[in-house]
PDB file of C-alpha atoms in Angstrom:
ATOM      1  CA  MET A 678     -80.160  67.174 -38.083  1.00 45.00           C
ATOM      2  CA  ASN A 679     -81.845  70.489 -38.817  1.00 44.00           C
ATOM      3  CA  SER A 680     -83.433  72.515 -36.032  1.00 47.00           C
ATOM      4  CA  ASN A 681     -86.899  71.145 -36.557  1.00 80.00           C
ATOM      5  CA  LYS A 682     -86.767  67.407 -36.977  1.00 89.00           C
ATOM      6  CA  LYS A 683     -90.371  67.226 -38.105  1.00 93.00           C
ATOM      7  CA  THR A 684     -89.754  69.165 -41.320  1.00 94.00           C
ATOM      8  CA  ALA A 685     -86.586  67.191 -42.119  1.00 96.00           C
ATOM      9  CA  PRO A 686     -87.052  64.966 -45.184  1.00 96.00           C
ATOM     10  CA  VAL A 687     -87.583  61.224 -45.301  1.00 98.00           C
ATOM     11  CA  GLY A 688     -84.915  59.385 -47.309  1.00 98.00           C
ATOM     12  CA  VAL A 689     -86.097  56.694 -49.730  1.00 98.00           C
ATOM     13  CA  PHE A 690     -83.848  54.483 -51.823  1.00 98.00           C
ATOM     14  CA  ASP A 691     -84.079  51.693 -54.351  1.00 97.00           C
ATOM     15  CA  SER A 692     -81.961  49.951 -56.970  1.00 94.00           C
ATOM     16  CA  GLY A 693     -83.645  51.960 -59.719  1.00 91.00           C
ATOM     17  CA  VAL A 694     -87.118  53.193 -60.590  1.00 92.00           C
ATOM     18  CA  GLY A 695     -89.041  50.529 -58.655  1.00 91.00           C
ATOM     19  CA  GLY A 696     -88.958  52.452 -55.391  1.00 95.00           C
ATOM     20  CA  LEU A 697     -90.998  55.181 -57.071  1.00 95.00           C
ATOM     21  CA  THR A 698     -94.043  52.957 -56.460  1.00 94.00           C
ATOM     22  CA  VAL A 699     -93.321  53.390 -52.724  1.00 96.00           C
ATOM     23  CA  THR A 700     -92.594  57.109 -53.188  1.00 96.00           C
ATOM     24  CA  ARG A 701     -95.929  57.529 -54.962  1.00 94.00           C
ATOM     25  CA  GLU A 702     -97.761  55.994 -51.995  1.00 95.00           C
ATOM     26  CA  ILE A 703     -95.850  58.134 -49.478  1.00 96.00           C
ATOM     27  CA  MET A 704     -96.781  61.246 -51.498  1.00 94.00           C
ATOM     28  CA  ARG A 705    -100.430  60.187 -51.367  1.00 93.00           C
ATOM     29  CA  GLN A 706    -100.633  59.058 -47.748  1.00 94.00           C
ATOM     30  CA  LEU A 707     -98.198  61.590 -46.219  1.00 95.00           C
ATOM     31  CA  PRO A 708     -98.571  64.712 -48.383  1.00 93.00           C
ATOM     32  CA  ASN A 709     -96.769  66.988 -45.903  1.00 94.00           C
ATOM     33  CA  GLU A 710     -93.560  64.978 -45.831  1.00 95.00           C
ATOM     34  CA  ASN A 711     -90.483  66.232 -47.661  1.00 95.00           C
ATOM     35  CA  MET A 712     -88.566  63.506 -49.432  1.00 96.00           C
ATOM     36  CA  VAL A 713     -85.116  62.743 -50.817  1.00 97.00           C
ATOM     37  CA  TYR A 714     -85.119  59.815 -53.241  1.00 97.00           C
ATOM     38  CA  PHE A 715     -82.051  57.947 -54.456  1.00 98.00           C
ATOM     39  CA  GLY A 716     -82.234  55.433 -57.321  1.00 96.00           C
ATOM     40  CA  ASP A 717     -79.084  53.352 -57.829  1.00 97.00           C
ATOM     41  CA  THR A 718     -79.543  53.278 -61.589  1.00 95.00           C
ATOM     42  CA  ALA A 719     -75.870  52.540 -62.256  1.00 95.00           C
ATOM     43  CA  ARG A 720     -76.005  49.249 -60.353  1.00 95.00           C
ATOM     44  CA  VAL A 721     -79.547  48.013 -61.015  1.00 92.00           C
ATOM     45  CA  PRO A 722     -80.615  45.180 -60.787  1.00 91.00           C
ATOM     46  CA  TYR A 723     -79.777  44.259 -57.182  1.00 95.00           C
ATOM     47  CA  GLY A 724     -81.503  40.881 -57.367  1.00 92.00           C
ATOM     48  CA  SER A 725     -78.579  39.058 -58.944  1.00 92.00           C
ATOM     49  CA  LYS A 726     -75.888  40.589 -56.693  1.00 95.00           C
ATOM     50  CA  SER A 727     -74.259  39.075 -53.600  1.00 96.00           C
ATOM     51  CA  LYS A 728     -75.299  39.898 -50.049  1.00 96.00           C
ATOM     52  CA  ASP A 729     -71.952  41.608 -49.362  1.00 98.00           C
ATOM     53  CA  ASN A 730     -72.413  43.940 -52.301  1.00 97.00           C
ATOM     54  CA  ILE A 731     -76.003  44.778 -51.401  1.00 97.00           C
ATOM     55  CA  ILE A 732     -74.859  45.692 -47.865  1.00 98.00           C
ATOM     56  CA  ARG A 733     -72.018  47.821 -49.263  1.00 98.00           C
ATOM     57  CA  TYR A 734     -74.361  49.639 -51.664  1.00 98.00           C
ATOM     58  CA  SER A 735     -76.917  50.236 -48.900  1.00 98.00           C
ATOM     59  CA  ARG A 736     -74.262  51.691 -46.574  1.00 98.00           C
ATOM     60  CA  GLN A 737     -73.058  54.082 -49.279  1.00 98.00           C
ATOM     61  CA  ILE A 738     -76.589  55.245 -50.034  1.00 98.00           C
ATOM     62  CA  ILE A 739     -77.404  55.728 -46.344  1.00 98.00           C
ATOM     63  CA  ARG A 740     -74.226  57.834 -45.997  1.00 98.00           C
ATOM     64  CA  PHE A 741     -75.363  59.941 -48.936  1.00 98.00           C
ATOM     65  CA  LEU A 742     -78.892  60.352 -47.524  1.00 98.00           C
ATOM     66  CA  ARG A 743     -77.430  61.406 -44.161  1.00 97.00           C
ATOM     67  CA  THR A 744     -75.775  64.369 -45.907  1.00 97.00           C
ATOM     68  CA  LYS A 745     -79.349  65.521 -46.684  1.00 97.00           C
ATOM     69  CA  ASP A 746     -80.277  65.505 -42.970  1.00 96.00           C
ATOM     70  CA  VAL A 747     -82.992  62.894 -43.370  1.00 97.00           C
ATOM     71  CA  LYS A 748     -85.005  62.066 -40.232  1.00 98.00           C
ATOM     72  CA  ALA A 749     -85.846  58.499 -41.284  1.00 98.00           C
ATOM     73  CA  ILE A 750     -85.001  56.118 -44.128  1.00 98.00           C
ATOM     74  CA  VAL A 751     -87.192  53.756 -46.126  1.00 98.00           C
ATOM     75  CA  ILE A 752     -85.387  50.996 -48.004  1.00 98.00           C
ATOM     76  CA  ALA A 753     -87.854  50.839 -50.898  1.00 97.00           C
ATOM     77  CA  CYS A 754     -86.221  47.734 -52.306  1.00 96.00           C
ATOM     78  CA  ASN A 755     -87.113  44.187 -51.338  1.00 96.00           C
ATOM     79  CA  THR A 756     -83.656  42.816 -52.079  1.00 96.00           C
ATOM     80  CA  ALA A 757     -81.914  45.388 -49.867  1.00 97.00           C
ATOM     81  CA  SER A 758     -84.644  44.990 -47.224  1.00 97.00           C
ATOM     82  CA  ALA A 759     -84.056  41.223 -47.212  1.00 96.00           C
ATOM     83  CA  LEU A 760     -80.264  41.288 -47.215  1.00 96.00           C
ATOM     84  CA  ALA A 761     -79.111  44.577 -45.671  1.00 97.00           C
ATOM     85  CA  LEU A 762     -81.807  46.015 -43.390  1.00 98.00           C
ATOM     86  CA  ASP A 763     -80.855  44.084 -40.238  1.00 97.00           C
ATOM     87  CA  VAL A 764     -77.196  45.034 -40.637  1.00 98.00           C
ATOM     88  CA  VAL A 765     -77.676  48.750 -41.367  1.00 98.00           C
ATOM     89  CA  LYS A 766     -80.361  49.130 -38.689  1.00 97.00           C
ATOM     90  CA  GLU A 767     -77.715  48.289 -36.088  1.00 97.00           C
ATOM     91  CA  GLU A 768     -75.380  50.953 -37.465  1.00 97.00           C
ATOM     92  CA  THR A 769     -77.907  53.767 -37.934  1.00 95.00           C
ATOM     93  CA  ASP A 770     -79.209  56.047 -35.201  1.00 95.00           C
ATOM     94  CA  ILE A 771     -82.291  57.245 -37.073  1.00 96.00           C
ATOM     95  CA  PRO A 772     -85.386  55.127 -37.778  1.00 97.00           C
ATOM     96  CA  ILE A 773     -84.933  52.860 -40.788  1.00 97.00           C
ATOM     97  CA  MET A 774     -87.464  50.461 -42.250  1.00 98.00           C
ATOM     98  CA  GLY A 775     -87.878  48.163 -45.219  1.00 97.00           C
ATOM     99  CA  VAL A 776     -90.747  46.903 -47.354  1.00 97.00           C
ATOM    100  CA  ILE A 777     -90.829  43.245 -46.347  1.00 97.00           C
ATOM    101  CA  VAL A 778     -92.490  43.375 -42.922  1.00 97.00           C
ATOM    102  CA  PRO A 779     -95.347  45.660 -44.082  1.00 97.00           C
ATOM    103  CA  GLY A 780     -95.919  43.462 -47.160  1.00 97.00           C
ATOM    104  CA  ALA A 781     -95.815  40.241 -45.143  1.00 98.00           C
ATOM    105  CA  ALA A 782     -98.246  41.630 -42.551  1.00 97.00           C
ATOM    106  CA  ALA A 783    -100.737  42.583 -45.276  1.00 97.00           C
ATOM    107  CA  ALA A 784    -100.567  39.131 -46.895  1.00 98.00           C
ATOM    108  CA  VAL A 785    -101.131  37.416 -43.556  1.00 98.00           C
ATOM    109  CA  ARG A 786    -104.209  39.603 -42.990  1.00 97.00           C
ATOM    110  CA  VAL A 787    -105.634  38.851 -46.445  1.00 97.00           C
ATOM    111  CA  THR A 788    -105.123  35.084 -46.819  1.00 98.00           C
ATOM    112  CA  LYS A 789    -107.989  32.748 -46.023  1.00 98.00           C
ATOM    113  CA  ASN A 790    -106.324  29.391 -46.682  1.00 98.00           C
ATOM    114  CA  LYS A 791    -102.846  30.212 -45.302  1.00 98.00           C
ATOM    115  CA  LYS A 792    -101.219  29.591 -48.700  1.00 98.00           C
ATOM    116  CA  ILE A 793     -99.244  32.596 -49.927  1.00 98.00           C
ATOM    117  CA  GLY A 794     -97.102  33.087 -53.008  1.00 98.00           C
ATOM    118  CA  VAL A 795     -94.188  35.524 -53.187  1.00 98.00           C
ATOM    119  CA  ILE A 796     -92.554  36.707 -56.389  1.00 98.00           C
ATOM    120  CA  GLY A 797     -89.317  38.683 -56.262  1.00 97.00           C
ATOM    121  CA  THR A 798     -85.713  38.842 -57.369  1.00 95.00           C
ATOM    122  CA  GLU A 799     -83.445  35.830 -57.047  1.00 95.00           C
ATOM    123  CA  ALA A 800     -81.757  37.333 -53.976  1.00 95.00           C
ATOM    124  CA  THR A 801     -85.040  38.109 -52.199  1.00 96.00           C
ATOM    125  CA  ILE A 802     -86.485  34.643 -52.807  1.00 97.00           C
ATOM    126  CA  ARG A 803     -83.201  32.943 -51.879  1.00 96.00           C
ATOM    127  CA  SER A 804     -83.133  34.842 -48.575  1.00 96.00           C
ATOM    128  CA  HIS A 805     -86.499  33.289 -47.544  1.00 97.00           C
ATOM    129  CA  MET A 806     -87.093  36.535 -45.650  1.00 97.00           C
ATOM    130  CA  TYR A 807     -90.794  36.719 -46.510  1.00 97.00           C
ATOM    131  CA  SER A 808     -91.278  33.103 -45.337  1.00 98.00           C
ATOM    132  CA  LYS A 809     -89.448  33.743 -42.069  1.00 97.00           C
ATOM    133  CA  VAL A 810     -91.434  36.865 -41.285  1.00 98.00           C
ATOM    134  CA  MET A 811     -94.812  35.369 -42.227  1.00 98.00           C
ATOM    135  CA  LYS A 812     -94.217  32.146 -40.298  1.00 98.00           C
ATOM    136  CA  GLU A 813     -93.648  34.224 -37.163  1.00 98.00           C
ATOM    137  CA  MET A 814     -96.872  36.150 -37.812  1.00 98.00           C
ATOM    138  CA  LEU A 815     -99.012  33.188 -38.854  1.00 97.00           C
ATOM    139  CA  PRO A 816     -97.887  29.739 -37.736  1.00 96.00           C
ATOM    140  CA  GLY A 817     -98.751  27.049 -40.278  1.00 97.00           C
ATOM    141  CA  VAL A 818     -98.632  29.374 -43.256  1.00 98.00           C
ATOM    142  CA  GLU A 819     -97.355  27.817 -46.488  1.00 98.00           C
ATOM    143  CA  VAL A 820     -95.196  30.063 -48.636  1.00 98.00           C
ATOM    144  CA  ILE A 821     -94.275  29.439 -52.275  1.00 97.00           C
ATOM    145  CA  GLY A 822     -91.498  31.669 -53.579  1.00 97.00           C
ATOM    146  CA  LYS A 823     -90.730  32.257 -57.232  1.00 97.00           C
ATOM    147  CA  PRO A 824     -87.875  34.376 -58.603  1.00 97.00           C
ATOM    148  CA  CYS A 825     -88.828  36.449 -61.680  1.00 97.00           C
ATOM    149  CA  PRO A 826     -85.517  38.061 -62.692  1.00 94.00           C
ATOM    150  CA  LEU A 827     -86.699  39.405 -66.046  1.00 96.00           C
ATOM    151  CA  PHE A 828     -89.483  41.525 -64.559  1.00 96.00           C
ATOM    152  CA  VAL A 829     -87.087  44.286 -63.438  1.00 92.00           C
ATOM    153  CA  PRO A 830     -85.432  44.881 -66.832  1.00 92.00           C
ATOM    154  CA  ILE A 831     -88.850  44.725 -68.529  1.00 94.00           C
ATOM    155  CA  VAL A 832     -90.059  47.550 -66.277  1.00 92.00           C
ATOM    156  CA  GLU A 833     -86.792  49.525 -66.408  1.00 88.00           C
ATOM    157  CA  GLU A 834     -86.714  49.388 -70.210  1.00 89.00           C
ATOM    158  CA  GLY A 835     -90.329  50.490 -70.537  1.00 89.00           C
ATOM    159  CA  PHE A 836     -91.846  47.197 -71.737  1.00 93.00           C
ATOM    160  CA  ALA A 837     -94.499  46.851 -68.999  1.00 93.00           C
ATOM    161  CA  LYS A 838     -97.355  47.358 -71.463  1.00 93.00           C
ATOM    162  CA  HIS A 839     -95.760  45.338 -74.257  1.00 94.00           C
ATOM    163  CA  LYS A 840     -96.641  41.825 -75.406  1.00 96.00           C
ATOM    164  CA  ILE A 841     -93.221  40.699 -74.143  1.00 96.00           C
ATOM    165  CA  ALA A 842     -94.424  41.312 -70.586  1.00 97.00           C
ATOM    166  CA  GLU A 843     -97.375  38.950 -71.088  1.00 97.00           C
ATOM    167  CA  GLU A 844     -95.135  36.157 -72.340  1.00 97.00           C
ATOM    168  CA  VAL A 845     -92.701  36.511 -69.445  1.00 98.00           C
ATOM    169  CA  ILE A 846     -95.569  36.620 -66.918  1.00 98.00           C
ATOM    170  CA  ASP A 847     -96.921  33.392 -68.390  1.00 98.00           C
ATOM    171  CA  TYR A 848     -93.460  31.827 -68.323  1.00 98.00           C
ATOM    172  CA  TYR A 849     -92.836  32.661 -64.651  1.00 98.00           C
ATOM    173  CA  LEU A 850     -96.308  32.451 -63.140  1.00 98.00           C
ATOM    174  CA  ALA A 851     -97.864  29.386 -64.786  1.00 97.00           C
ATOM    175  CA  SER A 852     -96.937  27.282 -61.730  1.00 96.00           C
ATOM    176  CA  MET A 853     -98.370  29.890 -59.316  1.00 96.00           C
ATOM    177  CA  LYS A 854    -101.599  29.957 -61.289  1.00 96.00           C
ATOM    178  CA  GLU A 855    -101.889  26.174 -60.947  1.00 96.00           C
ATOM    179  CA  SER A 856    -101.085  26.181 -57.215  1.00 97.00           C
ATOM    180  CA  ASP A 857    -103.712  26.662 -54.520  1.00 97.00           C
ATOM    181  CA  ILE A 858    -102.413  29.961 -53.140  1.00 98.00           C
ATOM    182  CA  ASP A 859    -105.097  32.593 -52.522  1.00 98.00           C
ATOM    183  CA  THR A 860    -102.722  35.523 -51.985  1.00 98.00           C
ATOM    184  CA  MET A 861     -99.563  36.666 -53.760  1.00 98.00           C
ATOM    185  CA  ILE A 862     -97.065  39.306 -52.697  1.00 98.00           C
ATOM    186  CA  LEU A 863     -95.505  41.514 -55.367  1.00 97.00           C
ATOM    187  CA  GLY A 864     -92.164  41.154 -53.600  1.00 97.00           C
ATOM    188  CA  CYS A 865     -90.220  43.663 -55.657  1.00 95.00           C
ATOM    189  CA  THR A 866     -91.022  47.355 -55.933  1.00 93.00           C
ATOM    190  CA  HIS A 867     -90.873  47.186 -59.729  1.00 93.00           C
ATOM    191  CA  TYR A 868     -93.658  44.615 -59.908  1.00 95.00           C
ATOM    192  CA  PRO A 869     -96.648  46.895 -59.151  1.00 94.00           C
ATOM    193  CA  LEU A 870     -95.938  48.436 -62.551  1.00 93.00           C
ATOM    194  CA  LEU A 871     -96.928  45.041 -64.001  1.00 96.00           C
ATOM    195  CA  ARG A 872     -99.830  44.636 -61.575  1.00 96.00           C
ATOM    196  CA  SER A 873    -102.771  44.874 -63.990  1.00 95.00           C
ATOM    197  CA  ARG A 874    -101.102  42.375 -66.332  1.00 96.00           C
ATOM    198  CA  ILE A 875    -100.385  39.967 -63.471  1.00 98.00           C
ATOM    199  CA  MET A 876    -103.944  40.289 -62.100  1.00 97.00           C
ATOM    200  CA  LYS A 877    -105.409  39.584 -65.515  1.00 96.00           C
ATOM    201  CA  TYR A 878    -103.208  36.515 -65.865  1.00 97.00           C
ATOM    202  CA  LEU A 879    -103.857  35.044 -62.401  1.00 97.00           C
ATOM    203  CA  GLY A 880    -107.584  35.780 -62.320  1.00 95.00           C
ATOM    204  CA  ASP A 881    -109.848  36.712 -59.412  1.00 93.00           C
ATOM    205  CA  GLY A 882    -109.007  33.735 -57.198  1.00 95.00           C
ATOM    206  CA  ILE A 883    -105.666  35.210 -56.101  1.00 97.00           C
ATOM    207  CA  GLN A 884    -105.415  38.481 -54.163  1.00 97.00           C
ATOM    208  CA  LEU A 885    -102.354  40.593 -54.960  1.00 97.00           C
ATOM    209  CA  VAL A 886    -100.545  42.407 -52.156  1.00 97.00           C
ATOM    210  CA  ASN A 887     -98.606  45.548 -53.061  1.00 94.00           C
ATOM    211  CA  PRO A 888     -96.145  46.274 -50.228  1.00 94.00           C
ATOM    212  CA  ALA A 889     -95.751  49.895 -51.425  1.00 93.00           C
ATOM    213  CA  TYR A 890     -99.048  51.032 -49.919  1.00 93.00           C
ATOM    214  CA  GLU A 891     -98.438  49.045 -46.721  1.00 94.00           C
ATOM    215  CA  THR A 892     -94.979  50.589 -46.398  1.00 97.00           C
ATOM    216  CA  ALA A 893     -96.357  54.133 -46.603  1.00 96.00           C
ATOM    217  CA  MET A 894     -98.870  53.337 -43.841  1.00 96.00           C
ATOM    218  CA  GLU A 895     -96.130  51.742 -41.728  1.00 96.00           C
ATOM    219  CA  LEU A 896     -93.932  54.829 -42.240  1.00 98.00           C
ATOM    220  CA  LYS A 897     -96.769  57.021 -40.995  1.00 97.00           C
ATOM    221  CA  LYS A 898     -97.036  54.906 -37.845  1.00 97.00           C
ATOM    222  CA  LEU A 899     -93.283  54.984 -37.304  1.00 97.00           C
ATOM    223  CA  LEU A 900     -93.082  58.775 -37.668  1.00 97.00           C
ATOM    224  CA  GLN A 901     -96.034  59.211 -35.288  1.00 96.00           C
ATOM    225  CA  GLU A 902     -94.417  56.974 -32.671  1.00 96.00           C
ATOM    226  CA  LYS A 903     -91.132  58.883 -32.877  1.00 95.00           C
ATOM    227  CA  ASP A 904     -92.944  62.232 -32.916  1.00 95.00           C
ATOM    228  CA  LEU A 905     -91.408  63.024 -36.320  1.00 96.00           C
ATOM    229  CA  LEU A 906     -94.563  63.410 -38.417  1.00 95.00           C
ATOM    230  CA  ASN A 907     -94.582  66.657 -40.400  1.00 93.00           C
ATOM    231  CA  GLU A 908     -97.917  68.283 -39.612  1.00 85.00           C
ATOM    232  CA  GLY A 909     -97.202  71.586 -41.322  1.00 74.00           C
ATOM    233  CA  GLY A 910     -96.645  72.351 -44.984  1.00 54.00           C
ATOM    234  CA  GLY A 911     -93.452  71.179 -46.622  1.00 46.00           C
ATOM    235  CA  GLN A 912     -90.525  73.514 -47.102  1.00 48.00           C
ATOM    236  CA  GLU A 913     -89.119  74.395 -50.489  1.00 46.00           C
ATOM    237  CA  GLY A 914     -85.810  72.555 -50.748  1.00 45.00           C
ATOM    238  CA  GLU A 915     -82.815  74.280 -52.370  1.00 44.00           C
ATOM    239  CA  ASP A 916     -83.362  72.310 -55.533  1.00 47.00           C
ATOM    240  CA  GLY A 917     -86.470  70.501 -54.353  1.00 46.00           C
ATOM    241  CA  GLN A 918     -89.839  71.439 -55.674  1.00 46.00           C
ATOM    242  CA  ALA A 919     -92.881  72.229 -53.655  1.00 42.00           C
ATOM    243  CA  CYS A 920     -95.618  69.909 -54.815  1.00 46.00           C
ATOM    244  CA  ALA A 921     -98.654  68.895 -52.821  1.00 52.00           C
ATOM    245  CA  ASN A 922     -97.140  70.324 -49.661  1.00 69.00           C
ATOM    246  CA  GLY A 923     -93.949  68.349 -49.454  1.00 80.00           C
ATOM    247  CA  SER A 924     -90.820  69.116 -51.451  1.00 90.00           C
ATOM    248  CA  TYR A 925     -89.050  66.308 -53.235  1.00 94.00           C
ATOM    249  CA  GLU A 926     -85.488  65.827 -54.412  1.00 95.00           C
ATOM    250  CA  PHE A 927     -84.388  63.035 -56.722  1.00 96.00           C
ATOM    251  CA  TYR A 928     -80.862  61.673 -57.133  1.00 97.00           C
ATOM    252  CA  VAL A 929     -79.539  58.811 -59.242  1.00 97.00           C
ATOM    253  CA  SER A 930     -76.184  57.156 -59.825  1.00 97.00           C
ATOM    254  CA  ASP A 931     -76.559  57.109 -63.625  1.00 95.00           C
ATOM    255  CA  THR A 932     -78.689  58.297 -66.581  1.00 91.00           C
ATOM    256  CA  ALA A 933     -80.739  61.020 -64.911  1.00 92.00           C
ATOM    257  CA  ASP A 934     -82.811  61.857 -68.008  1.00 91.00           C
ATOM    258  CA  LYS A 935     -84.111  58.354 -68.509  1.00 88.00           C
ATOM    259  CA  PHE A 936     -85.016  58.158 -64.829  1.00 92.00           C
ATOM    260  CA  LYS A 937     -86.796  61.520 -64.918  1.00 93.00           C
ATOM    261  CA  GLN A 938     -88.860  60.499 -67.921  1.00 89.00           C
ATOM    262  CA  PHE A 939     -89.873  57.300 -66.194  1.00 88.00           C
ATOM    263  CA  ALA A 940     -90.637  59.003 -62.883  1.00 92.00           C
ATOM    264  CA  ASN A 941     -92.882  61.520 -64.587  1.00 91.00           C
ATOM    265  CA  SER A 942     -94.905  58.684 -66.079  1.00 88.00           C
ATOM    266  CA  ILE A 943     -95.760  57.198 -62.665  1.00 89.00           C
ATOM    267  CA  LEU A 944     -95.619  59.955 -60.063  1.00 92.00           C
ATOM    268  CA  PRO A 945     -98.539  62.305 -59.440  1.00 87.00           C
ATOM    269  CA  TYR A 946     -96.278  65.364 -59.832  1.00 84.00           C
ATOM    270  CA  ASP A 947     -93.771  66.257 -62.494  1.00 85.00           C
ATOM    271  CA  ILE A 948     -90.142  66.097 -61.497  1.00 87.00           C
ATOM    272  CA  ARG A 949     -88.220  69.064 -62.800  1.00 85.00           C
ATOM    273  CA  THR A 950     -84.716  68.010 -61.902  1.00 88.00           C
ATOM    274  CA  THR A 951     -82.930  64.756 -61.219  1.00 94.00           C
ATOM    275  CA  GLN A 952     -79.305  64.994 -60.186  1.00 96.00           C
ATOM    276  CA  ARG A 953     -76.681  62.406 -60.879  1.00 96.00           C
ATOM    277  CA  ILE A 954     -74.156  61.809 -58.101  1.00 96.00           C
ATOM    278  CA  ASN A 955     -71.146  59.537 -57.793  1.00 97.00           C
ATOM    279  CA  ILE A 956     -72.352  57.131 -55.116  1.00 97.00           C
ATOM    280  CA  GLU A 957     -68.945  55.399 -54.952  1.00 96.00           C
ATOM    281  CA  GLU A 958     -67.600  58.523 -53.223  1.00 97.00           C
ATOM    282  CA  TYR A 959     -69.732  57.852 -50.153  1.00 96.00           C
TER     283      TYR A 959
END
């Protein structure tokens, strides 16, 4: 850990570009924080992989992030939060958090009729993690889960604003629209990039919860509690870039150019460099 823990970066990782929705919120809510982002673009999507593999990938990425002296880690991926967080938390001596608890807490606050829908990858829905967490927070809550495996490739391939997205949304969410839920969690970090389309389809009767914003607020609380919040300006990283006040570094396991292009379309600051690393070496 570097001499001043407060200026050390926060590590953020995801299976691909989805976690950039969380990164964007952290940039907005915590502008002084330095950040190291890792997108596992070689192995996306995580949602169809086994629990053992997700845990192995998460361990490798955490080992990589530790080489960057991060002071805390955000698993900006619902699948890895559902399947690996509990395991890696035990093995890691720095604060580590996922996106599920903040998202679940927000949904429980918003619902009026205690009927909540969750959309996510097959692995996230199969884990029933959102249900478990919400039932502890709000006894008697009813949770309807629906896997939407095609949403990730639609976002990753740049089809979020295409007619294809509308057809797939209709295909997956027709049953949700007919149900009596009043709240729905976008239980995958890629899904906020389809948010306006999903809102339009579901109509005003269903509130959408985006765990990205909630996660950034939860991170702020966590850093405050551990006395790790960076109050000063960010430091220029070796290959990071000073933007806002924080400096940000981006790493991927494959196709850096495609990632960079995508990141620049959704982040408030332009990314100058994205480095590809061999994550299997960690």
